Amino acid sequence: MESWNIPQAVSLREVGPRDGLQAEPTVIDTADKIALVNRLSAAGLPRIEVTSFVSPQWLPQMADAEQVMAGIARRPGTRYSVLVPNLVGAERALVTRPDEMTLFVSASETHNQKNVHRTIRESLEGFHQIIEKVGTQVSISAVIVTAFGCPYEGVVTPAQVIALMDRLEALGIQEITLGDTVGVANPRQVFAIVQQVSHQRPAIQLGLHFHDNRGTALANLVAALQAGATRFETALGGLGGSPFSPGAGGNLATDDAVYLLQEMGVDTGVDLPALLETTQFLVEKLGHAVPSRVFASGGRMVPQGGDPHGH
Ligand code: ZN
């Protein structure tokens, strides 16, 4: 009897157009960003984080947020989200009619100060203003960044994370993603927190967002699955890393996550060959390689009658 027990399907949110591209030093053409989002929706990604309404002075790569949102072809069934750092960003975003807005706060006080120059309390007050402004027009989710470890404070405990979740839930936010911003989470830690949240805070719709700085992201994905997680954020090709987080590395590659999930019989709704063609498109536009191993391997193995090198 198989005791392996994981969900039959998971929901991926593609964050490459935002989390991936924001780390790129060369500004990508708006038309290419639009084409990228359209290719991702055509490949079957159910949710796509399209852009960020951060100040263009801070992040010139995202200065065309309005144009990208206006230019994409909205595929029925795909949910398009945007990252919103503050009330000004939310007001800009609202005009572009996203399906979802993502807010972010750090699990550790020092990281929040360095990242957004606010205390956690001030960030949460900002969320309250945004929620009042947005009302029920757009669904709102939150990402807790540095949820598994902080580059300034080191250890972040599950109790710290759950306490912050409670403050978000008190604001009416029930969809919460835990971000391993600097890639320090390990599978045991991931399993424990997913299990703890699902037992202690069953109303929370938990998501996980892994970075692969130390090669642990796929292992963390499997551990989260084993603990029952069904929602993940990944970036095409494994791009990314925050320009404001020292030591931040690439996101878990969507290519690698989709491949692994499909091989394990977990449905993602994503067409892997179409996804890999999108990664090829991305690589051409970026002009450099991307970390995804599945992309480098060309996707699924196609048996060709023996390996001539005998490996
Ligand atoms: Zn990320």
Coordinates of N, CA and C and ligand atoms in Angstrom, one line a residue, residues 15 18-20 22 180-181 209-211 233 235 239-242 249-252, ligand 1:
V15 N 5.2 34.3 -11.3 CA 5.6 35.6 -10.8 C 6.8 36.1 -11.7
R18 N 7.0 39.8 -12.9 CA 7.2 40.8 -11.9 C 8.5 40.4 -11.1
D19 N 8.4 39.4 -10.4 CA 9.6 39.0 -9.5 C 10.8 38.7 -10.3
G20 N 10.6 38.0 -11.5 CA 11.7 37.7 -12.3 C 12.3 38.9 -13.0
Q22 N 12.0 42.1 -12.4 CA 12.4 43.2 -11.6 C 13.9 43.1 -11.2
D180 N 10.3 32.5 0.9 CA 11.7 32.2 1.3 C 12.6 33.1 0.5
T181 N 12.6 34.4 0.8 CA 13.2 35.4 0.0 C 14.7 35.2 -0.3
H209 N 6.4 30.3 -1.6 CA 7.1 31.0 -2.6 C 8.6 30.8 -2.3
F210 N 9.2 29.9 -3.0 CA 10.6 29.5 -2.7 C 11.6 30.1 -3.6
H211 N 12.8 30.4 -3.1 CA 13.9 30.8 -3.9 C 15.0 29.7 -3.8
E233 N 4.1 29.8 -5.8 CA 4.5 30.9 -6.7 C 5.8 30.5 -7.3
A235 N 8.6 31.2 -10.9 CA 9.0 32.2 -12.0 C 9.6 31.4 -13.1
L239 N 14.1 32.8 -12.9 CA 14.6 34.2 -12.8 C 14.3 34.8 -11.5
G240 N 15.0 35.9 -11.2 CA 14.5 36.6 -10.0 C 15.5 36.8 -8.9
G241 N 14.9 37.3 -7.8 CA 15.7 37.7 -6.7 C 15.4 39.2 -6.6
S242 N 15.2 39.6 -5.3 CA 14.9 41.0 -5.1 C 16.1 41.9 -5.2
G249 N 18.4 35.1 -4.5 CA 18.7 34.4 -5.7 C 17.5 34.1 -6.5
G250 N 17.6 33.3 -7.5 CA 16.5 33.0 -8.4 C 15.3 32.3 -7.7
N251 N 14.1 32.6 -8.2 CA 12.9 31.9 -7.8 C 13.0 30.5 -8.2
L252 N 12.2 29.6 -7.5 CA 12.0 28.3 -8.0 C 11.4 28.4 -9.5
Ligands
ZN1 ZN 10.5 35.5 -5.4

